PDB file of C-alpha atoms in Angstrom:
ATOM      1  CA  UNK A  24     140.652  94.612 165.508  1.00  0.00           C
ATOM      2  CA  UNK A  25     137.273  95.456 163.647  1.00  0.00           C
ATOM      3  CA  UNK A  26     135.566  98.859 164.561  1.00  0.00           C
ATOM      4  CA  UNK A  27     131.996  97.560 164.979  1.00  0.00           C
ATOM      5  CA  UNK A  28     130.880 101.123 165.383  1.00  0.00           C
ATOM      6  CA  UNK A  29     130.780 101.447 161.430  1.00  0.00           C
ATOM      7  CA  UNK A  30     127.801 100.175 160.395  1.00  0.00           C
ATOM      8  CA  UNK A  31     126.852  98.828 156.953  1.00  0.00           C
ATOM      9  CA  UNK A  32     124.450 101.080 154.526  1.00  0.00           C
ATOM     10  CA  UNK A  33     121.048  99.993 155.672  1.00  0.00           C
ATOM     11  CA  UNK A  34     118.462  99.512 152.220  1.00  0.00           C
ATOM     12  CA  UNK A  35     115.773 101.283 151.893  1.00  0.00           C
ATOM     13  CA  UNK A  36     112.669  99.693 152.944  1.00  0.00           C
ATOM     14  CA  UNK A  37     110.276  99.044 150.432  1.00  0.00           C
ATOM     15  CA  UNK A  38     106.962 101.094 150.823  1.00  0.00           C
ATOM     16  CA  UNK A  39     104.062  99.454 151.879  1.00  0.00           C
ATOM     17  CA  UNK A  40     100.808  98.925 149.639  1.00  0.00           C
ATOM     18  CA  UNK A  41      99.150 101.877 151.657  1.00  0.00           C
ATOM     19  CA  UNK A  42     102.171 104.088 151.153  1.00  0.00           C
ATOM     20  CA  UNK A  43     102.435 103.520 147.253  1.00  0.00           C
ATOM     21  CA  UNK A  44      98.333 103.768 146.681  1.00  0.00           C
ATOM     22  CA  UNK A  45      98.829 106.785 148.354  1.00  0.00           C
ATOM     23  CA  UNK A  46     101.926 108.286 146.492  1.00  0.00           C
ATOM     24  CA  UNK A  47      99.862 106.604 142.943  1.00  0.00           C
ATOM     25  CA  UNK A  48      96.469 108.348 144.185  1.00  0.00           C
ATOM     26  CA  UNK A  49      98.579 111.674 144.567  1.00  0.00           C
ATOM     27  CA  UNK A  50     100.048 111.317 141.007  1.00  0.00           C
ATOM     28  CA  UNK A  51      97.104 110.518 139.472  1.00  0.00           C
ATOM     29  CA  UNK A  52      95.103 113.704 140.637  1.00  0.00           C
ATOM     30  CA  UNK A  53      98.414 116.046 139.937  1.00  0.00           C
ATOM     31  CA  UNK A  54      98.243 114.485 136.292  1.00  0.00           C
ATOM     32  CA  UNK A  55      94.276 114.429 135.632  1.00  0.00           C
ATOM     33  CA  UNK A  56      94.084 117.960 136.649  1.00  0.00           C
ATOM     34  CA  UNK A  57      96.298 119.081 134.073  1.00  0.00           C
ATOM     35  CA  UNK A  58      94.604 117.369 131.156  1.00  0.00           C
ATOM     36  CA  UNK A  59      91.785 114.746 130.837  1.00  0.00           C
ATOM     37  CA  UNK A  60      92.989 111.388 129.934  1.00  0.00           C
ATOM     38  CA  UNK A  61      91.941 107.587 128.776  1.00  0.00           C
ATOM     39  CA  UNK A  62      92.217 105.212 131.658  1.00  0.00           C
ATOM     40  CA  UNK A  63      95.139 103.151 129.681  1.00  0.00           C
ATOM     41  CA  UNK A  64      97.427 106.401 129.259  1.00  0.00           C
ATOM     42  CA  UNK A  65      96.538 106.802 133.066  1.00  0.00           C
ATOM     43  CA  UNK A  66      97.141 103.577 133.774  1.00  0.00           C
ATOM     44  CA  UNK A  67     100.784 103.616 131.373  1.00  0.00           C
ATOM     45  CA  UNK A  68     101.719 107.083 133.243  1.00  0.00           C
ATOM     46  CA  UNK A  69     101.599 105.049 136.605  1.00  0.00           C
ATOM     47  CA  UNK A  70     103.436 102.339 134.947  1.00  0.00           C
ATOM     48  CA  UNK A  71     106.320 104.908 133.892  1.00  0.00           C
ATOM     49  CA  UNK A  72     106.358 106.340 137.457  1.00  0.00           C
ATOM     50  CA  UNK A  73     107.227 102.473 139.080  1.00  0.00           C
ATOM     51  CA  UNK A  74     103.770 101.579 140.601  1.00  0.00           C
ATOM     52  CA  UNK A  75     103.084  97.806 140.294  1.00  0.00           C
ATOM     53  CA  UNK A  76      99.876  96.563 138.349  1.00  0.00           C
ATOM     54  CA  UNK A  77      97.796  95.683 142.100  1.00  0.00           C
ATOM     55  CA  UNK A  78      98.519  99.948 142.983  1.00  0.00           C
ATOM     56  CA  UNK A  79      97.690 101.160 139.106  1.00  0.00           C
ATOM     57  CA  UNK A  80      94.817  98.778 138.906  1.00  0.00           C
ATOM     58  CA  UNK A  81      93.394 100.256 142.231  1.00  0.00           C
ATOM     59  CA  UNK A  82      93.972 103.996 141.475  1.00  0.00           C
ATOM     60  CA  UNK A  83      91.906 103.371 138.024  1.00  0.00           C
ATOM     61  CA  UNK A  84      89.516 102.242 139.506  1.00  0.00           C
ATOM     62  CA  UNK A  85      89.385 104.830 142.625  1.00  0.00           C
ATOM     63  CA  UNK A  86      89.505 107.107 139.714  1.00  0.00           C
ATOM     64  CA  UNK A  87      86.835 105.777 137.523  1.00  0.00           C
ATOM     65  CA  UNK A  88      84.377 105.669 140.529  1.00  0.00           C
ATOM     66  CA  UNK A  89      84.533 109.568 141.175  1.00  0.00           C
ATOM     67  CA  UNK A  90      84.366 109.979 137.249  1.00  0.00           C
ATOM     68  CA  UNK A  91      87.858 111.772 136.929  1.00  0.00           C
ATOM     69  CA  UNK A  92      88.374 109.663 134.666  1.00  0.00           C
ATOM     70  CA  UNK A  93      86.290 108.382 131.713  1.00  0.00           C
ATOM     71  CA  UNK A  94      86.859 106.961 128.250  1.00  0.00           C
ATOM     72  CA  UNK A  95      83.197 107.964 126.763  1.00  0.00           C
ATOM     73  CA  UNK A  96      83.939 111.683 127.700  1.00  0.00           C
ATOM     74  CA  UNK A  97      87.711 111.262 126.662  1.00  0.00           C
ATOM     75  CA  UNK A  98      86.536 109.797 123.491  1.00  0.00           C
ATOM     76  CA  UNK A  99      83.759 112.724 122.406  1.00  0.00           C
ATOM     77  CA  UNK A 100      86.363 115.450 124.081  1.00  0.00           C
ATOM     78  CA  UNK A 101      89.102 113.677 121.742  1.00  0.00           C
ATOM     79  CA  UNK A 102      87.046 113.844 118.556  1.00  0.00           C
ATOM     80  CA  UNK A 103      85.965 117.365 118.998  1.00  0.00           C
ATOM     81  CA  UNK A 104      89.706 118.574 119.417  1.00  0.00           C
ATOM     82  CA  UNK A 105      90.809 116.481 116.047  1.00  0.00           C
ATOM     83  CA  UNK A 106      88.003 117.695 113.789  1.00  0.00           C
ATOM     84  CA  UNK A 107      89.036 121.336 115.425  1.00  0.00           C
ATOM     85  CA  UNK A 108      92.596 120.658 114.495  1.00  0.00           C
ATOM     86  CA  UNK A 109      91.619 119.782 110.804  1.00  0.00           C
ATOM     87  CA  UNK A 110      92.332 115.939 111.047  1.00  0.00           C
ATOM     88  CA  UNK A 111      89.886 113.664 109.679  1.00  0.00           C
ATOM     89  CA  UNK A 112      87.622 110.629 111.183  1.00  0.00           C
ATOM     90  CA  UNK A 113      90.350 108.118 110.149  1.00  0.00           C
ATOM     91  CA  UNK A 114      93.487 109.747 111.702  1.00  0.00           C
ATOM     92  CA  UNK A 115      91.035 110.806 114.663  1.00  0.00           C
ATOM     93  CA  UNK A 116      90.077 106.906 115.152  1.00  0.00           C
ATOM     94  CA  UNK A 117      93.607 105.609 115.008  1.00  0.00           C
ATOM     95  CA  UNK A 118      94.654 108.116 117.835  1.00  0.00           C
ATOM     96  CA  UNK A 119      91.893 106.711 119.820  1.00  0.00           C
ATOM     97  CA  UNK A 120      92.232 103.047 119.355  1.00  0.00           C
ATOM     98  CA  UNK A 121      96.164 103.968 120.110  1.00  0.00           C
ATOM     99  CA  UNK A 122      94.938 105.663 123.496  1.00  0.00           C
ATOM    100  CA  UNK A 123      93.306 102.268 124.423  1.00  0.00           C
ATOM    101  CA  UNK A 124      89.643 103.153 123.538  1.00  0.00           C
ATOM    102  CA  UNK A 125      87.870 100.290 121.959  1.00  0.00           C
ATOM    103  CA  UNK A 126      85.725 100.075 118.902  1.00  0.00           C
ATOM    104  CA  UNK A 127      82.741 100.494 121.094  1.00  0.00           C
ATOM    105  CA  UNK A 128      83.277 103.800 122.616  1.00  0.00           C
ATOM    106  CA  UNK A 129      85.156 104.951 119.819  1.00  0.00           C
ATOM    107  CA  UNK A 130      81.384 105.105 117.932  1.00  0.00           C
ATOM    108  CA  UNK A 131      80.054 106.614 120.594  1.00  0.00           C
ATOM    109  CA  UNK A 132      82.621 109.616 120.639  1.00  0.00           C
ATOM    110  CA  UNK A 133      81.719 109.515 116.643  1.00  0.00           C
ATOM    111  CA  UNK A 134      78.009 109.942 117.296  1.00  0.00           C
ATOM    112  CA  UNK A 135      78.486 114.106 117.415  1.00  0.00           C
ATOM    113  CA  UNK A 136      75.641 115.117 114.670  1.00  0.00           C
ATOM    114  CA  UNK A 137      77.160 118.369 114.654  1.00  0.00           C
ATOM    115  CA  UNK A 138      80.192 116.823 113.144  1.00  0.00           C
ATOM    116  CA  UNK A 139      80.270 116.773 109.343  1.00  0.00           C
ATOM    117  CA  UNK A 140      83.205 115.362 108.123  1.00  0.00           C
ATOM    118  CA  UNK A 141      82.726 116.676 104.779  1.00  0.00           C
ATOM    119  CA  UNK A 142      82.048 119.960 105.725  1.00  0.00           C
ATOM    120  CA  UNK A 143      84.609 119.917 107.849  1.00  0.00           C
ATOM    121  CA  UNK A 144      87.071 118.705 104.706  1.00  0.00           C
ATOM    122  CA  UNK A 145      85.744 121.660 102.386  1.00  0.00           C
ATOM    123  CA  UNK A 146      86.509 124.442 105.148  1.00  0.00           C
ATOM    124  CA  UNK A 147      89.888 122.646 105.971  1.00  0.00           C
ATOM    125  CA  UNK A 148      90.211 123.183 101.897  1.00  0.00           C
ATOM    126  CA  UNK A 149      89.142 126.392 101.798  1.00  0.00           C
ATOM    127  CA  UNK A 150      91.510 127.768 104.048  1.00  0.00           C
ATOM    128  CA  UNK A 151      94.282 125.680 102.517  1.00  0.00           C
ATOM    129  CA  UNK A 152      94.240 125.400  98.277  1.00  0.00           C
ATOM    130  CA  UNK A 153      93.656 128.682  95.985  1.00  0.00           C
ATOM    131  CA  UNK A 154      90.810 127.762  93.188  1.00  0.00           C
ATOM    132  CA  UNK A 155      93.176 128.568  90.563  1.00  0.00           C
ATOM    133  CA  UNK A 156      95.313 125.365  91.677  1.00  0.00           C
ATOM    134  CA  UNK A 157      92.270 123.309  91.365  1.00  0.00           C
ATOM    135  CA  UNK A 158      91.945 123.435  87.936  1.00  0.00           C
ATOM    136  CA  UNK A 159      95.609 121.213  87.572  1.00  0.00           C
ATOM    137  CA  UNK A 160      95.439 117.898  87.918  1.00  0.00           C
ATOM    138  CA  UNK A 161      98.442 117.379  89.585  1.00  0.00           C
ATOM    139  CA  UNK A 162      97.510 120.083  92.212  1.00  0.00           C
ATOM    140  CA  UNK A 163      94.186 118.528  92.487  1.00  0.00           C
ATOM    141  CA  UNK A 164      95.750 115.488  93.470  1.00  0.00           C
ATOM    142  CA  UNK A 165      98.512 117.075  95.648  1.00  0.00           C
ATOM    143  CA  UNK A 166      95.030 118.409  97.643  1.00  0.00           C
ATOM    144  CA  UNK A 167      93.578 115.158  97.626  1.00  0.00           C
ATOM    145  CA  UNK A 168      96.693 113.354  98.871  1.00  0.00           C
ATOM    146  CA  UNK A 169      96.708 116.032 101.339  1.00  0.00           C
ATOM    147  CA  UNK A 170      93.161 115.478 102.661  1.00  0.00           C
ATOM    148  CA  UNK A 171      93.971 111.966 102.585  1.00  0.00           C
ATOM    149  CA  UNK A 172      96.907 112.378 104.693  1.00  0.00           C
ATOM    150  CA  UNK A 173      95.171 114.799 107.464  1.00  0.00           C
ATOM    151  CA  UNK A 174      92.606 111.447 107.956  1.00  0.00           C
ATOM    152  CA  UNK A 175      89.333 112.551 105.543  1.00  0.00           C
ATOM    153  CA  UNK A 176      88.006 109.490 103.672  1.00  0.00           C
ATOM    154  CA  UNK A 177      88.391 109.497 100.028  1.00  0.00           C
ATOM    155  CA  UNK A 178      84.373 110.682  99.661  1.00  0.00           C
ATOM    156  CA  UNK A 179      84.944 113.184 101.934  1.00  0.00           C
ATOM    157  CA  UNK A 180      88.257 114.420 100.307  1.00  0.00           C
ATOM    158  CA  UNK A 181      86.805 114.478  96.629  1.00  0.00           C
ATOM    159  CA  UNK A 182      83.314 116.169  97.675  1.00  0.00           C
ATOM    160  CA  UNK A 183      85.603 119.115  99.094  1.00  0.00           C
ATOM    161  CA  UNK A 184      87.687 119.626  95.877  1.00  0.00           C
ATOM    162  CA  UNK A 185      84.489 119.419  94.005  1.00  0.00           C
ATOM    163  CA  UNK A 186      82.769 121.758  95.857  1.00  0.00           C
ATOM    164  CA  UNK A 187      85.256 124.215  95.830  1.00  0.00           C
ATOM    165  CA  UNK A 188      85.471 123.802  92.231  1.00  0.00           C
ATOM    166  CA  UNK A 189      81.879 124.339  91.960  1.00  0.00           C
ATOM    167  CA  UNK A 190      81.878 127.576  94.349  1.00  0.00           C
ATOM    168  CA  UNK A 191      83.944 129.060  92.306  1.00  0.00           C
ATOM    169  CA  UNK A 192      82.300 128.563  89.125  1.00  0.00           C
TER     170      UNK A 192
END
């Protein structure tokens, strides 16, 4: 004789489009007010959480119409930060063409004119390299290499080792 008292584990039912905009719309505010981001890294955080494309698609946009979220001021907020952290217009582009900005706002978060690169790569020297290790060659190009590597262009890398040169002179 079978005991049809036991029953048989019921699924879970899957959530309705109004439930998961709602649960997406939730996440998206909890993660926007912690830090401003691109609408692709929103849109990939969604994506990590489970949400299917109709759900992130909508919160984007539901997002981008109150402005809580927006590339241009991403983009000028982004480039403000590198050149504070000492990287250079190159390694500052990259990051933003990796966060899903495209060429387009990515020169209009480079239109700052109170950005000078190579300013910025003479104080990033200055606080770095002694004078004295400017007059090597090899440590001149250890510098260099280094400018290179934190994203300065080669102009803007060799005007700061000259003109620390020169200051010193």
């Amino acid at each position: 004789m079978v005991d049809e008292s036991v029953t048989e584990p019921v699924e879970p039912a899957e959530p309705t489009f109004a439930e998961q905009l709602t649960a997406a719309r939730a996440f998206a505010m909890r993660s926007l007010a912690r830090r401003e981001s691109a609408e692709s890294e929103l849109a990939n955080r969604l994506r990590q959480q489970g949400f299917n494309e109709e759900v992130i698609e909508a919160v984007v946009d539901h997002c981008r119409g109150y402005n809580w979220v927006n590339d241009e001021r991403y983009g000028g907020m982004a480039v403000r930060a590198g050149a504070a952290k000492g990287h250079g217009p190159i390694k500052i582009r990259f990051d933003l063409r990796r966060k899903g900005l495209d060429d387009m706002q990515i020169d209009a978060a480079f239109d700052q004119p109170e950005l000078d690169w190579f300013e910025l790569a003479f104080a990033l020297l200055e606080r770095r390299a002694r004078v004295a290790d400017l007059a090597d060659f090899k440590l001149r190009m250890k510098w260099l290499k280094y400018l290179l590597g934190r994203g300065f262009t080669q102009d803007q890398a060799r005007y700061a080792i000259s003109a620390l040169q020169e200051r010193e002179e």
